[in-house]
Coordinates of C-alpha atoms in Angstrom, one line a residue:
M1 CA 5.5 72.0 -38.9
K2 CA 4.9 68.4 -39.3
T3 CA 8.1 66.5 -38.7
L4 CA 9.0 64.6 -41.2
F5 CA 8.0 61.5 -40.4
T6 CA 4.2 62.7 -39.6
F7 CA 5.0 63.7 -43.8
L8 CA 5.7 60.0 -44.7
I9 CA 2.6 59.3 -43.2
S10 CA 0.4 61.3 -44.7
I11 CA 1.4 60.1 -48.3
M12 CA 1.2 56.3 -47.2
S13 CA -2.7 57.2 -46.1
L14 CA -3.2 58.6 -49.1
S15 CA -1.5 55.9 -51.1
I16 CA -4.5 53.1 -50.2
M17 CA -6.9 55.6 -51.3
A18 CA -8.4 55.8 -55.0
Q19 CA -6.0 56.5 -57.6
S20 CA -6.3 60.5 -58.2
T21 CA -6.9 61.5 -61.9
F22 CA -4.2 64.0 -63.6
L23 CA -2.9 65.8 -66.3
K24 CA 1.5 66.1 -66.0
Q25 CA 3.9 66.9 -67.5
Y26 CA 8.2 65.5 -67.6
S27 CA 10.3 68.2 -68.4
Y28 CA 13.4 66.8 -67.6
W29 CA 15.6 65.8 -71.0
D30 CA 16.0 67.6 -74.0
R31 CA 13.8 65.5 -76.2
A32 CA 11.8 62.6 -75.4
E33 CA 9.6 60.6 -76.6
A34 CA 7.3 58.5 -74.3
N35 CA 5.2 55.2 -75.8
A36 CA 4.6 53.3 -73.3
V37 CA 3.1 53.1 -69.3
F38 CA 2.9 50.0 -67.2
E39 CA 0.2 50.0 -64.4
E40 CA 2.3 49.1 -61.0
S41 CA 0.6 47.9 -57.9
D42 CA 1.6 51.6 -56.0
G43 CA 1.9 53.6 -59.3
Y44 CA 2.8 54.1 -63.2
V45 CA 6.2 53.5 -64.8
V46 CA 6.1 55.3 -68.2
G47 CA 8.7 53.8 -71.0
L48 CA 10.3 56.5 -73.1
C49 CA 13.4 57.8 -75.3
A50 CA 15.4 60.9 -74.8
D51 CA 18.1 63.0 -76.0
I52 CA 20.2 64.2 -73.4
G53 CA 23.2 66.1 -74.6
E54 CA 24.4 63.9 -77.2
S55 CA 23.5 61.1 -76.6
G56 CA 20.6 59.2 -76.6
Y57 CA 18.6 56.9 -73.8
L58 CA 16.2 54.5 -73.1
I59 CA 14.0 55.6 -69.8
L60 CA 12.0 54.6 -67.6
L61 CA 10.0 56.8 -65.6
K62 CA 7.7 56.0 -62.5
T63 CA 5.4 57.7 -61.0
N64 CA 3.0 57.3 -57.6
F65 CA -0.8 57.0 -58.5
D66 CA -0.7 61.0 -58.1
G67 CA 1.8 61.1 -61.3
D68 CA 4.5 62.8 -59.2
S69 CA 8.2 61.4 -60.3
V70 CA 9.7 58.9 -58.0
W71 CA 12.9 57.4 -59.7
T72 CA 14.1 56.8 -62.9
K73 CA 16.6 54.5 -65.0
K74 CA 19.1 55.4 -67.9
F75 CA 20.5 52.8 -70.3
L76 CA 22.5 54.4 -72.8
L77 CA 21.8 53.7 -76.7
N78 CA 23.6 53.7 -79.9
R79 CA 22.1 56.8 -81.0
Q80 CA 20.3 59.3 -80.5
S81 CA 16.1 60.0 -81.8
A82 CA 15.0 56.6 -80.9
Y83 CA 11.7 55.5 -79.9
I84 CA 9.9 52.9 -78.0
N85 CA 8.0 51.0 -81.3
D86 CA 6.4 48.2 -79.3
Y87 CA 6.7 45.6 -76.3
A88 CA 5.3 42.4 -74.5
V89 CA 5.0 41.2 -70.8
D90 CA 5.2 37.2 -70.9
D91 CA 3.6 35.2 -68.4
A92 CA 6.8 36.0 -65.9
R93 CA 5.8 39.6 -66.2
N94 CA 9.4 40.3 -68.1
K95 CA 8.8 43.3 -70.5
I96 CA 10.4 42.9 -73.6
L97 CA 11.0 46.4 -75.1
I98 CA 12.0 47.0 -78.8
V99 CA 13.5 50.0 -79.2
P100 CA 14.9 50.9 -82.9
Q101 CA 17.4 54.2 -83.7
F102 CA 17.5 56.1 -86.3
G103 CA 19.7 55.0 -88.8
G104 CA 18.7 51.4 -88.2
T105 CA 19.8 50.6 -85.2
E106 CA 18.7 48.5 -82.5
N107 CA 18.0 47.5 -79.4
V108 CA 16.0 45.0 -77.6
F109 CA 15.4 45.7 -73.8
K110 CA 14.1 42.9 -70.8
F111 CA 13.5 43.7 -67.6
D112 CA 12.2 41.4 -64.7
N113 CA 9.0 42.1 -62.8
D114 CA 10.8 45.0 -60.8
W115 CA 12.1 46.6 -63.4
N116 CA 15.6 45.1 -63.4
L117 CA 17.8 44.6 -66.2
V118 CA 17.4 41.2 -67.4
Y119 CA 18.9 41.7 -71.2
N120 CA 20.3 44.4 -73.3
G121 CA 21.8 44.0 -76.8
S122 CA 20.9 43.4 -80.5
L123 CA 18.9 40.3 -82.2
G124 CA 21.0 41.4 -85.3
L125 CA 17.8 42.5 -87.1
E126 CA 17.3 45.4 -88.9
F127 CA 14.7 48.3 -87.1
P128 CA 12.8 45.2 -85.3
Y129 CA 9.7 46.8 -85.1
N130 CA 6.9 44.6 -83.4
I131 CA 7.2 41.8 -81.4
K132 CA 5.1 38.8 -80.1
I133 CA 5.0 36.8 -77.5
L134 CA 4.0 33.3 -79.1
N135 CA 2.2 30.2 -77.2
D136 CA 4.9 28.2 -77.1
D137 CA 7.0 31.3 -75.0
N138 CA 8.9 32.3 -78.0
Y139 CA 8.5 36.1 -79.4
L140 CA 7.3 36.9 -83.2
I141 CA 9.6 39.8 -84.1
L142 CA 8.7 42.1 -87.5
S143 CA 11.9 44.0 -89.1
K144 CA 12.4 46.7 -91.7
S145 CA 14.8 46.7 -93.9
Q146 CA 14.4 49.0 -96.5
D147 CA 11.0 49.3 -97.4
F148 CA 10.5 45.4 -96.6
Y149 CA 9.0 43.3 -93.4
R150 CA 10.9 40.3 -92.4
A151 CA 8.8 38.3 -89.9
H152 CA 11.4 36.3 -87.2
K153 CA 11.1 33.7 -84.6
I154 CA 13.1 34.4 -81.3
N155 CA 14.0 32.2 -78.6
S156 CA 13.2 33.9 -75.1
Q157 CA 16.0 32.1 -73.7
T158 CA 19.0 32.3 -76.0
Q159 CA 17.2 35.7 -77.6
E160 CA 18.7 33.2 -81.1
K161 CA 16.7 33.2 -84.3
I162 CA 15.2 30.0 -84.8
W163 CA 13.8 30.9 -88.4
S164 CA 13.8 34.2 -90.0
E165 CA 11.1 34.6 -93.4
D166 CA 12.8 37.2 -95.8
T167 CA 10.0 37.5 -98.1
L168 CA 7.0 39.2 -95.8
I169 CA 5.8 42.6 -97.4
N170 CA 6.0 44.8 -100.0
E171 CA 7.3 47.8 -100.1
Y172 CA 3.3 50.6 -100.2
N173 CA 3.2 48.8 -96.1
Y174 CA 4.0 51.4 -94.1
S175 CA 3.9 50.1 -90.9
I176 CA 2.5 47.2 -89.0
G177 CA -0.5 47.7 -87.0
N178 CA -1.3 44.2 -85.1
I179 CA 0.3 40.2 -84.4
L180 CA -2.4 37.4 -83.6
E181 CA -1.3 34.0 -83.8
N182 CA -3.7 31.6 -84.5
E183 CA -5.1 28.5 -83.6
T184 CA -3.0 26.0 -86.1
G185 CA 0.5 28.0 -85.1
G186 CA 0.1 30.6 -87.7
F187 CA -0.2 34.2 -87.6
I188 CA -2.3 37.1 -88.7
I189 CA -0.9 40.4 -89.3
T190 CA -2.3 43.6 -90.0
T191 CA -0.9 46.5 -91.8
K192 CA -1.4 50.2 -92.4
N193 CA -0.4 50.8 -96.2
R194 CA 1.7 54.2 -97.7
G195 CA 0.5 55.2 -100.9
F196 CA 0.7 58.7 -102.3
E197 CA -1.1 61.4 -101.5
P198 CA -4.3 61.7 -102.5
T199 CA -4.6 58.1 -103.0
Y200 CA -4.1 55.9 -100.5
I201 CA -3.2 52.7 -100.9
G202 CA -5.4 51.0 -97.8
S203 CA -4.3 48.3 -95.2
T204 CA -4.1 44.5 -95.7
I205 CA -4.5 41.7 -93.4
Y206 CA -2.2 39.0 -93.9
G207 CA -2.0 35.2 -93.2
L208 CA 1.2 33.8 -92.3
N209 CA 2.0 30.1 -91.5
S210 CA 3.9 28.6 -88.6
A211 CA 6.9 28.6 -90.5
G212 CA 6.3 33.0 -91.3
Q213 CA 5.3 31.8 -94.9
I214 CA 2.6 34.4 -96.1
I215 CA -0.3 31.9 -97.2
S216 CA -3.2 34.6 -97.8
N217 CA -4.2 38.3 -98.0
Y218 CA -6.8 40.9 -98.2
T219 CA -6.7 44.5 -98.9
F220 CA -9.3 47.1 -98.1
N221 CA -9.4 50.6 -99.2
Q222 CA -9.6 52.2 -95.7
F223 CA -6.2 53.9 -94.2
V224 CA -5.3 52.4 -90.6
L225 CA -4.7 55.0 -88.2
G226 CA -4.7 53.0 -85.0
T227 CA -5.2 49.8 -84.1
T228 CA -6.3 47.6 -80.8
K229 CA -3.7 45.4 -79.0
F230 CA -5.4 41.5 -79.0
E231 CA -7.8 40.1 -76.3
D232 CA -9.6 38.3 -78.6
R233 CA -7.9 35.2 -80.3
N234 CA -11.1 35.1 -83.2
L235 CA -11.7 38.3 -83.9
L236 CA -9.8 42.1 -84.9
S237 CA -10.7 45.3 -84.0
L238 CA -9.4 48.2 -86.9
A239 CA -9.8 52.3 -85.7
Y240 CA -9.7 54.3 -89.4
K241 CA -10.0 57.1 -91.0
D242 CA -10.9 57.7 -94.7
Q243 CA -8.6 60.5 -96.0
N244 CA -11.5 61.9 -98.3
T245 CA -13.8 62.6 -95.5
T246 CA -13.1 65.4 -92.5
G247 CA -13.5 64.2 -89.0
Y248 CA -14.5 60.6 -90.0
N249 CA -13.3 57.5 -88.0
A250 CA -14.6 54.0 -87.9
I251 CA -14.5 50.8 -86.0
I252 CA -14.2 47.8 -88.2
T253 CA -14.2 44.1 -87.4
Y254 CA -12.9 41.7 -88.5
Q255 CA -13.1 37.7 -88.6
T256 CA -9.1 36.5 -89.2
D257 CA -9.6 35.0 -92.9
G258 CA -10.7 38.7 -93.7
T259 CA -14.5 39.0 -93.3
I260 CA -15.6 42.1 -92.2
L261 CA -18.5 42.1 -89.3
D262 CA -18.5 45.6 -88.1
S263 CA -17.6 48.5 -90.4
T264 CA -20.7 51.5 -89.0
G265 CA -18.9 54.4 -89.1
I266 CA -18.6 57.4 -86.3
T267 CA -18.5 61.3 -87.6
V268 CA -16.6 62.6 -84.8
Q269 CA -15.3 66.1 -86.6
Q270 CA -12.1 67.5 -86.2
T271 CA -11.1 64.3 -84.4
S272 CA -8.5 62.1 -85.2
Y273 CA -8.4 58.7 -82.9
T274 CA -5.3 57.1 -83.3
Q275 CA -5.4 54.9 -80.0
F276 CA -8.6 52.6 -78.9
I277 CA -8.9 49.8 -76.5
E278 CA -12.0 47.7 -75.6
D279 CA -13.4 48.1 -72.5
G280 CA -16.8 45.3 -71.9
N281 CA -19.0 46.2 -74.5
K282 CA -17.7 50.1 -75.1
K283 CA -14.7 51.0 -77.4
V284 CA -12.6 53.7 -75.6
M285 CA -10.6 55.6 -78.4
A286 CA -7.8 58.8 -77.7
G287 CA -6.9 60.7 -80.1
M288 CA -6.1 64.6 -81.2
L289 CA -8.9 66.8 -81.1
F290 CA -8.2 69.8 -83.5
E291 CA -9.5 73.5 -82.1
P292 CA -10.9 75.4 -85.3
G293 CA -8.9 79.1 -85.6
N294 CA -6.6 78.5 -83.3
N295 CA -5.0 75.3 -84.4
F296 CA -4.5 74.1 -81.0
F297 CA -4.1 70.3 -80.6
H298 CA -6.1 68.8 -77.2
T299 CA -5.7 65.3 -76.3
A300 CA -9.8 63.8 -76.7
I301 CA -10.7 60.7 -75.2
A302 CA -14.5 59.0 -76.1
S303 CA -16.3 55.9 -75.2
F304 CA -18.2 54.2 -78.2
V305 CA -21.4 51.7 -78.0
N306 CA -22.4 50.1 -80.8
D307 CA -21.0 53.1 -82.5
E308 CA -23.2 55.9 -80.6
N309 CA -21.0 58.3 -79.1
V310 CA -21.6 58.2 -75.6
W311 CA -19.1 61.0 -74.3
T312 CA -16.1 62.7 -75.2
K313 CA -13.6 64.4 -73.2
N314 CA -10.4 67.0 -73.6
H315 CA -7.8 67.5 -71.7
G316 CA -4.6 70.0 -72.3
D317 CA -4.1 72.7 -72.0
A318 CA -3.1 73.4 -75.3
N319 CA -1.9 77.7 -75.4
S320 CA -0.6 78.0 -79.2
N321 CA -1.1 77.0 -82.2
T322 CA 2.5 75.0 -81.5
D323 CA 1.5 73.1 -79.0
K324 CA 0.3 69.2 -79.8
Y325 CA -0.6 66.7 -78.2
Y326 CA -0.2 63.3 -79.2
P327 CA -1.3 60.3 -77.1
S328 CA 1.0 57.2 -77.5
E329 CA -1.2 54.5 -75.6
I330 CA -4.3 54.2 -73.8
K331 CA -5.2 51.3 -70.8
K332 CA -7.7 50.5 -68.7
T333 CA -6.5 51.4 -65.2
S334 CA -7.3 48.3 -62.0
D335 CA -9.8 51.5 -60.7
G336 CA -11.9 51.7 -63.6
G337 CA -10.4 54.3 -65.0
Y338 CA -8.0 55.1 -68.2
I339 CA -4.5 56.3 -68.1
I340 CA -3.0 57.5 -71.4
V341 CA 1.0 58.7 -72.3
G342 CA 2.1 60.6 -74.7
I343 CA 4.0 63.5 -76.2
L344 CA 2.8 67.2 -76.0
T345 CA 5.6 69.2 -78.8
N346 CA 6.2 73.1 -79.0
N347 CA 8.4 74.5 -81.4
G348 CA 10.4 72.0 -82.2
S349 CA 10.6 70.1 -78.3
S350 CA 8.9 67.2 -77.2
L351 CA 7.9 66.5 -73.3
P352 CA 6.2 63.2 -72.3
Y353 CA 2.7 63.4 -70.9
L354 CA 0.0 60.8 -68.4
L355 CA -3.1 61.4 -68.3
K356 CA -5.1 60.0 -65.7
T357 CA -9.1 59.8 -66.2
D358 CA -11.6 58.5 -64.2
S359 CA -14.6 55.5 -65.9
V360 CA -15.8 58.7 -67.8
G361 CA -12.9 60.7 -69.0
N362 CA -12.9 63.6 -66.9
I363 CA -10.0 64.9 -64.7
I364 CA -11.8 65.6 -61.3
T365 CA -9.4 68.2 -59.2
L366 CA -11.0 68.0 -55.3
G367 CA -10.6 71.5 -55.5
I368 CA -6.3 71.2 -56.3
S369 CA -5.6 73.0 -59.3
E370 CA -4.6 70.6 -62.0
K371 CA -1.2 72.7 -62.7
N372 CA -0.6 71.1 -59.9
Y373 CA 2.4 69.5 -62.4
Q374 CA 4.1 72.6 -61.1
Y375 CA 5.7 70.4 -58.9
N376 CA 6.9 67.9 -60.8
W377 CA 10.9 67.6 -60.3
M378 CA 13.4 64.8 -60.4
I379 CA 16.5 63.3 -58.7
Y380 CA 18.9 61.5 -61.1
P381 CA 20.6 59.5 -60.8
N382 CA 19.4 57.5 -57.9
P383 CA 20.7 56.1 -56.4
A384 CA 24.0 57.6 -57.0
T385 CA 27.4 57.7 -55.5
D386 CA 28.8 61.7 -55.9
L387 CA 26.9 63.5 -58.2
V388 CA 23.4 63.7 -58.2
Q389 CA 21.3 65.7 -60.8
I390 CA 18.2 67.7 -60.0
S391 CA 16.0 68.8 -62.8
F392 CA 12.8 71.1 -62.5
D393 CA 9.8 72.4 -64.5
K394 CA 10.5 75.8 -64.5
K395 CA 13.2 77.9 -64.0
D396 CA 13.2 81.2 -60.8
Q397 CA 10.6 78.6 -58.9
W398 CA 12.8 77.2 -56.0
E399 CA 15.0 79.1 -53.8
K400 CA 16.8 76.8 -52.1
V401 CA 17.6 72.8 -52.0
V402 CA 16.8 71.0 -48.9
I403 CA 18.5 68.4 -47.7
Y404 CA 16.7 65.5 -44.7
N405 CA 18.6 62.7 -43.0
N406 CA 15.7 59.9 -42.4
L407 CA 14.6 61.5 -38.9
G408 CA 14.0 64.2 -40.4
T409 CA 16.5 66.5 -39.4
I410 CA 18.4 68.8 -42.5
V411 CA 21.4 68.0 -43.5
K412 CA 22.3 70.2 -46.0
E413 CA 21.1 73.1 -47.9
Y414 CA 22.2 74.9 -51.4
T415 CA 21.4 78.2 -52.4
L416 CA 20.1 77.6 -56.1
P417 CA 21.3 79.7 -58.8
V418 CA 18.9 82.4 -60.4
H419 CA 17.7 81.5 -64.3
T420 CA 18.0 78.1 -63.4
D421 CA 16.2 74.4 -64.1
K422 CA 18.6 72.0 -63.1
F423 CA 21.5 72.0 -59.8
T424 CA 24.1 69.8 -59.4
L425 CA 24.8 68.5 -55.9
N426 CA 28.1 66.9 -55.0
A427 CA 27.6 64.2 -52.4
E428 CA 30.8 62.8 -51.5
N429 CA 31.0 63.7 -48.3
F430 CA 27.2 62.1 -48.0
T431 CA 27.8 58.5 -45.9
S432 CA 25.6 55.5 -47.3
G433 CA 21.8 55.8 -46.3
V434 CA 18.3 56.8 -47.4
Y435 CA 17.6 61.3 -47.7
F436 CA 14.7 63.0 -48.6
C437 CA 15.3 65.7 -51.1
G438 CA 13.1 68.8 -51.1
L439 CA 12.7 72.3 -52.9
I440 CA 11.2 75.2 -51.1
N441 CA 11.0 79.1 -51.8
R442 CA 9.5 82.0 -49.7
S443 CA 5.8 80.8 -49.9
S444 CA 5.9 77.2 -50.9
K445 CA 7.3 73.8 -51.1
S446 CA 7.7 70.9 -53.0
P447 CA 6.8 67.4 -52.1
L448 CA 9.6 65.9 -51.0
N449 CA 12.2 63.3 -53.2
K450 CA 13.9 60.1 -52.1
M451 CA 17.4 60.2 -52.4
I452 CA 19.8 57.6 -52.1
I453 CA 23.4 57.2 -51.5
V454 CA 25.4 54.1 -52.0
R455 CA 29.2 54.3 -51.2

């Protein structure tokens, strides 16, 4: 039997290899919606909002490069049914997350490079939706009041308003796509406009001056499903779907004055791509693939060069007509692959998922089943003082909880009750320090999770 030391050394050796590819789900919460993912030097951090009991929380979930849970941080919100609508990362690597909540309340969270909380509070805005870090290091935030959007410039140090512009966008605008700061200090804003079926208003590009006032606008008829994050200061790209044509998507490129440079269509039957990024000469898109006859919705990832489909890969074990994989964000990773965060919905429940692929959209199993998410489990809070909650994906999967000290010696064993996917551990008699927790049954053992007790 391997000692704990040998086990940890083997894990460290694996961590310096190429990143794994995987699809993993995280079923630790009553309802969860994951909308952001960040690549770190040793794994990923997923930003999500979850309902736990009667309360809503912002939750940060850290995983290693295999997608296994490492730690979580939980922050109480004012209400349930929240989500991360947008975020930004400044030059100091602070992360600013915009979290609207049901009923119009809001929180803005700011974290430092190590995910320590720097600021959590309200900016006094009704439903802030979008954030852009400006060239002067302040923020432009767009908020929604009833059916109107408003622009606000916020001081990044004091969180106070520098100015607010209350007459931004009319009632037909459904949501903001992107914000671009131009070289004159003004802003370009794209919108997805709302109409009534079967007529859709389309999308609009707004030009704002440096005080947030509209100085130009350009509307086109296509209904935008997804837009890029801006990488180029002079151009912007939009992915749209023609509402009257099944399975038709296109990538359309505009100059900031609204001039169309490229609007060649891409015919992809039964697929709606809602997220995409530009990767060199490729446009890589993520969306849902509809499987005719079964009503299954998988996650699709595809690459296009000069509007020609180079490859398309489908992932997600949708096994009923209620399974739907909704991708929320796609990013390129440092190893040349792609990471997608999203939500798997089924019969009213919603589970966060992470999908990591290689550079051509594949999951490479290396002889290990893709179902390795069967070992997903979590310890929280962590660090803890007295009570520790242990949650895992499936009931009746494990029989015992085993606690080791840092020398690999078993210090405590607990027999799990039947038909449970949660266990509460009373750590009152544990001294301060680092422990390792594992789950076992008659035929297998889980990977170990670190558990920190603080007095």
